[in-house]
């Protein structure tokens, strides 16, 4: 099991880049809720131990790392709404959330390490797409953790307003409970109408 490290960042420091942000998003797959992105610039002297792809960490470990990152790193989090997802599609909306997260870092970063194989079109900063980046770069892993923690909290809040879909546990992903909720309770304003399971319920013959 390889852990993400600081090698990509170190190589960029050697080229003269100082403010390197890792960028990642969460929430492409759910049927409900926003898509959330984070941009994180780590302090090389204070990198929290145990950073990894958020999906590989326990909830408790994610929480501890989030606390450390908020204290020791520069963190920016942004969303794209359900309306934006339905209007422009999930890929463009996740890129929009990334662009917003990067734009909110002040002072701006001078290089971006972006999880995935695409660089959002709206980014003007020198950037590199890193496939499976949250398993390779600690900066991207940090972004995956804070984005997930933030989005999970949003979904817990929405679950209190719309009980029955299990969002406090499934974060809007299409689990059995969520699908049954859609069938039995119907579609909420927080559901992504462009996603097939939601669309099919709205437009049942």
CSV table of C-alpha atoms in Angstrom, one decimal:
chain,number,residue,atom,x,y,z
A,1,UNK,CA,0.0,0.0,0.0
A,2,UNK,CA,1.7,3.1,-1.2
A,3,UNK,CA,1.0,6.4,0.7
A,4,UNK,CA,0.9,9.8,-1.0
A,5,UNK,CA,4.1,11.8,-0.5
A,6,UNK,CA,5.5,15.3,-1.1
A,7,UNK,CA,7.7,14.3,-4.1
A,8,UNK,CA,5.7,16.1,-6.8
A,9,UNK,CA,5.6,19.3,-4.7
A,10,UNK,CA,9.3,19.0,-3.9
A,11,UNK,CA,10.2,18.8,-7.6
A,12,UNK,CA,8.1,21.9,-8.3
A,13,UNK,CA,9.8,23.8,-5.4
A,14,UNK,CA,13.1,23.0,-7.1
A,15,UNK,CA,11.7,24.7,-10.3
A,16,UNK,CA,10.9,27.8,-8.3
A,17,UNK,CA,7.2,27.3,-7.5
A,18,UNK,CA,6.5,28.2,-3.9
A,19,UNK,CA,2.7,28.1,-3.4
A,20,UNK,CA,1.6,24.7,-4.7
A,21,UNK,CA,-2.0,23.9,-4.1
A,22,UNK,CA,-3.5,20.4,-4.3
A,23,UNK,CA,-7.0,20.4,-5.7
A,24,UNK,CA,-9.7,17.7,-5.5
A,25,UNK,CA,-13.5,17.4,-5.6
A,26,UNK,CA,-16.0,15.1,-4.0
A,27,UNK,CA,-19.6,14.3,-4.9
A,28,UNK,CA,-19.7,13.5,-8.6
A,29,UNK,CA,-21.7,10.3,-8.0
A,30,UNK,CA,-24.5,11.2,-5.6
A,31,UNK,CA,-28.1,11.8,-6.8
A,32,UNK,CA,-28.5,14.8,-4.4
A,33,UNK,CA,-26.5,17.7,-3.0
A,34,UNK,CA,-23.8,19.9,-4.4
A,35,UNK,CA,-20.4,18.9,-5.8
A,36,UNK,CA,-17.7,20.2,-3.5
A,37,UNK,CA,-14.0,21.0,-4.2
A,38,UNK,CA,-11.1,22.1,-2.0
A,39,UNK,CA,-7.7,23.6,-2.7
A,40,UNK,CA,-5.0,23.2,-0.1
A,41,UNK,CA,-1.5,24.6,0.2
A,42,UNK,CA,0.5,22.6,2.8
A,43,UNK,CA,3.2,24.1,5.0
A,44,UNK,CA,6.2,21.9,4.1
A,45,UNK,CA,7.4,22.2,7.7
A,46,UNK,CA,4.0,21.0,9.1
A,47,UNK,CA,2.5,18.3,7.0
A,48,UNK,CA,0.1,16.3,9.1
A,49,UNK,CA,1.0,12.6,9.4
A,50,UNK,CA,-1.2,10.0,7.8
A,51,UNK,CA,-2.6,12.1,4.9
A,52,UNK,CA,-4.2,9.8,2.3
A,53,UNK,CA,-7.1,9.5,-0.1
A,54,UNK,CA,-10.1,10.4,2.0
A,55,UNK,CA,-11.9,7.1,1.0
A,56,UNK,CA,-9.1,5.1,2.6
A,57,UNK,CA,-9.4,6.7,6.0
A,58,UNK,CA,-11.7,6.1,8.9
A,59,UNK,CA,-14.2,8.9,9.7
A,60,UNK,CA,-12.3,9.5,13.0
A,61,UNK,CA,-8.9,9.8,11.2
A,62,UNK,CA,-10.4,12.2,8.6
A,63,UNK,CA,-11.8,14.4,11.4
A,64,UNK,CA,-8.4,14.5,13.1
A,65,UNK,CA,-6.6,15.4,9.8
A,66,UNK,CA,-9.2,18.0,9.0
A,67,UNK,CA,-8.5,19.7,12.3
A,68,UNK,CA,-4.8,19.7,11.7
A,69,UNK,CA,-5.2,21.0,8.1
A,70,UNK,CA,-7.4,23.8,9.2
A,71,UNK,CA,-4.8,24.9,11.7
A,72,UNK,CA,-1.6,24.4,9.7
A,73,UNK,CA,-2.4,24.7,6.0
A,74,UNK,CA,-4.1,27.2,3.7
A,75,UNK,CA,-7.5,25.7,2.9
A,76,UNK,CA,-10.3,26.9,0.5
A,77,UNK,CA,-13.5,25.1,-0.1
A,78,UNK,CA,-16.2,25.8,-2.7
A,79,UNK,CA,-19.3,24.2,-4.2
A,80,UNK,CA,-21.3,24.0,-7.4
A,81,UNK,CA,-25.0,23.8,-6.8
A,82,UNK,CA,-27.6,21.2,-7.9
A,83,UNK,CA,-29.0,23.8,-10.3
A,84,UNK,CA,-25.5,24.3,-11.9
A,85,UNK,CA,-25.0,20.5,-12.1
A,86,UNK,CA,-28.3,20.1,-13.9
A,87,UNK,CA,-27.6,23.1,-16.2
A,88,UNK,CA,-24.0,22.5,-17.3
A,89,UNK,CA,-23.4,18.7,-16.4
A,90,UNK,CA,-21.6,17.1,-13.5
A,91,UNK,CA,-18.1,17.3,-15.0
A,92,UNK,CA,-18.3,21.0,-15.8
A,93,UNK,CA,-19.9,21.7,-12.4
A,94,UNK,CA,-17.1,19.8,-10.6
A,95,UNK,CA,-14.5,21.9,-12.6
A,96,UNK,CA,-16.5,25.0,-11.7
A,97,UNK,CA,-16.2,24.1,-8.0
A,98,UNK,CA,-12.5,23.6,-8.4
A,99,UNK,CA,-12.1,26.9,-10.1
A,100,UNK,CA,-13.9,28.6,-7.2
A,101,UNK,CA,-11.8,26.9,-4.6
A,102,UNK,CA,-8.6,28.0,-6.3
A,103,UNK,CA,-9.9,31.6,-6.8
A,104,UNK,CA,-10.6,31.9,-3.1
A,105,UNK,CA,-7.0,31.2,-2.0
A,106,UNK,CA,-5.3,34.5,-1.1
A,107,UNK,CA,-2.6,35.1,-2.0
A,108,UNK,CA,-3.1,32.9,-5.1
A,109,UNK,CA,-1.2,29.7,-5.7
A,110,UNK,CA,1.5,29.7,-8.4
A,111,UNK,CA,1.1,26.0,-9.3
A,112,UNK,CA,-1.8,23.5,-9.1
A,113,UNK,CA,-1.8,19.7,-8.7
A,114,UNK,CA,-5.3,18.6,-9.8
A,115,UNK,CA,-6.7,15.2,-9.1
A,116,UNK,CA,-7.8,13.4,-12.3
A,117,UNK,CA,-6.9,13.5,-15.9
A,118,UNK,CA,-8.4,16.9,-16.9
A,119,UNK,CA,-7.5,20.5,-16.0
A,120,UNK,CA,-10.5,22.8,-15.6
A,121,UNK,CA,-10.7,25.2,-18.6
A,122,UNK,CA,-11.2,28.3,-16.4
A,123,UNK,CA,-7.9,27.9,-14.5
A,124,UNK,CA,-5.1,30.3,-15.5
A,125,UNK,CA,-2.5,29.1,-13.0
A,126,UNK,CA,0.1,26.6,-14.3
A,127,UNK,CA,-1.4,23.2,-13.5
A,128,UNK,CA,-0.8,19.5,-13.8
A,129,UNK,CA,-3.5,16.8,-13.8
A,130,UNK,CA,-2.5,13.9,-11.6
A,131,UNK,CA,-4.3,10.6,-12.2
A,132,UNK,CA,-5.3,9.0,-8.8
A,133,UNK,CA,-3.6,12.1,-7.3
A,134,UNK,CA,-5.1,11.6,-3.9
A,135,UNK,CA,-3.0,8.5,-3.6
A,136,UNK,CA,0.2,10.2,-4.9
A,137,UNK,CA,0.3,13.8,-3.6
A,138,UNK,CA,-0.2,14.7,0.0
A,139,UNK,CA,-1.5,18.1,-1.1
A,140,UNK,CA,-4.3,16.5,-3.2
A,141,UNK,CA,-5.0,14.0,-0.4
A,142,UNK,CA,-5.4,17.0,2.0
A,143,UNK,CA,-7.9,18.6,-0.5
A,144,UNK,CA,-9.9,15.3,-0.8
A,145,UNK,CA,-10.2,15.1,3.0
A,146,UNK,CA,-11.4,18.7,3.7
A,147,UNK,CA,-13.8,18.6,0.7
A,148,UNK,CA,-15.3,15.3,1.9
A,149,UNK,CA,-15.7,16.5,5.5
A,150,UNK,CA,-17.4,19.7,4.3
A,151,UNK,CA,-19.8,18.0,1.9
A,152,UNK,CA,-20.7,15.3,4.4
A,153,UNK,CA,-21.7,18.1,6.8
A,154,UNK,CA,-23.8,19.7,4.2
A,155,UNK,CA,-25.6,16.4,3.5
A,156,UNK,CA,-26.2,15.8,7.3
A,157,UNK,CA,-27.9,19.3,7.4
A,158,UNK,CA,-30.0,18.6,4.4
A,159,UNK,CA,-31.0,15.2,5.9
A,160,UNK,CA,-32.6,17.0,8.8
A,161,UNK,CA,-34.7,19.0,6.4
A,162,UNK,CA,-35.5,16.0,4.3
A,163,UNK,CA,-35.6,12.8,6.4
A,164,UNK,CA,-36.1,9.4,4.8
A,165,UNK,CA,-33.4,9.3,2.2
A,166,UNK,CA,-30.5,8.5,4.6
A,167,UNK,CA,-28.3,11.4,3.5
A,168,UNK,CA,-26.8,11.6,6.9
A,169,UNK,CA,-25.2,8.2,6.2
A,170,UNK,CA,-25.0,7.9,2.4
A,171,UNK,CA,-24.2,11.6,1.6
A,172,UNK,CA,-26.6,11.5,-1.3
A,173,UNK,CA,-25.1,8.4,-3.0
A,174,UNK,CA,-27.6,6.0,-4.6
A,175,UNK,CA,-27.9,3.5,-1.7
A,176,UNK,CA,-30.9,1.2,-1.3
A,177,UNK,CA,-32.4,3.5,1.3
A,178,UNK,CA,-31.9,6.6,-0.9
A,179,UNK,CA,-33.5,4.9,-3.9
A,180,UNK,CA,-36.4,3.7,-1.8
A,181,UNK,CA,-36.9,7.2,-0.4
A,182,UNK,CA,-37.0,8.5,-4.0
A,183,UNK,CA,-39.7,6.0,-4.9
A,184,UNK,CA,-41.8,6.4,-1.7
A,185,UNK,CA,-41.3,10.1,-0.8
A,186,UNK,CA,-40.4,11.6,-4.2
A,187,UNK,CA,-37.9,14.1,-5.5
A,188,UNK,CA,-36.7,17.0,-3.3
A,189,UNK,CA,-35.3,20.4,-4.6
A,190,UNK,CA,-31.8,19.0,-3.7
A,191,UNK,CA,-32.0,16.1,-6.1
A,192,UNK,CA,-30.1,16.3,-9.4
A,193,UNK,CA,-32.8,16.1,-12.0
A,194,UNK,CA,-30.3,15.4,-14.8
A,195,UNK,CA,-29.3,12.1,-13.1
A,196,UNK,CA,-31.1,9.1,-14.5
A,197,UNK,CA,-32.7,7.6,-11.4
A,198,UNK,CA,-34.1,11.0,-10.5
A,199,UNK,CA,-35.1,11.9,-14.0
A,200,UNK,CA,-36.9,8.5,-14.4
A,201,UNK,CA,-39.0,9.1,-11.3
A,202,UNK,CA,-39.9,12.6,-12.4
A,203,UNK,CA,-40.9,11.5,-15.9
A,204,UNK,CA,-42.5,8.1,-15.3
A,205,UNK,CA,-44.8,7.1,-18.0
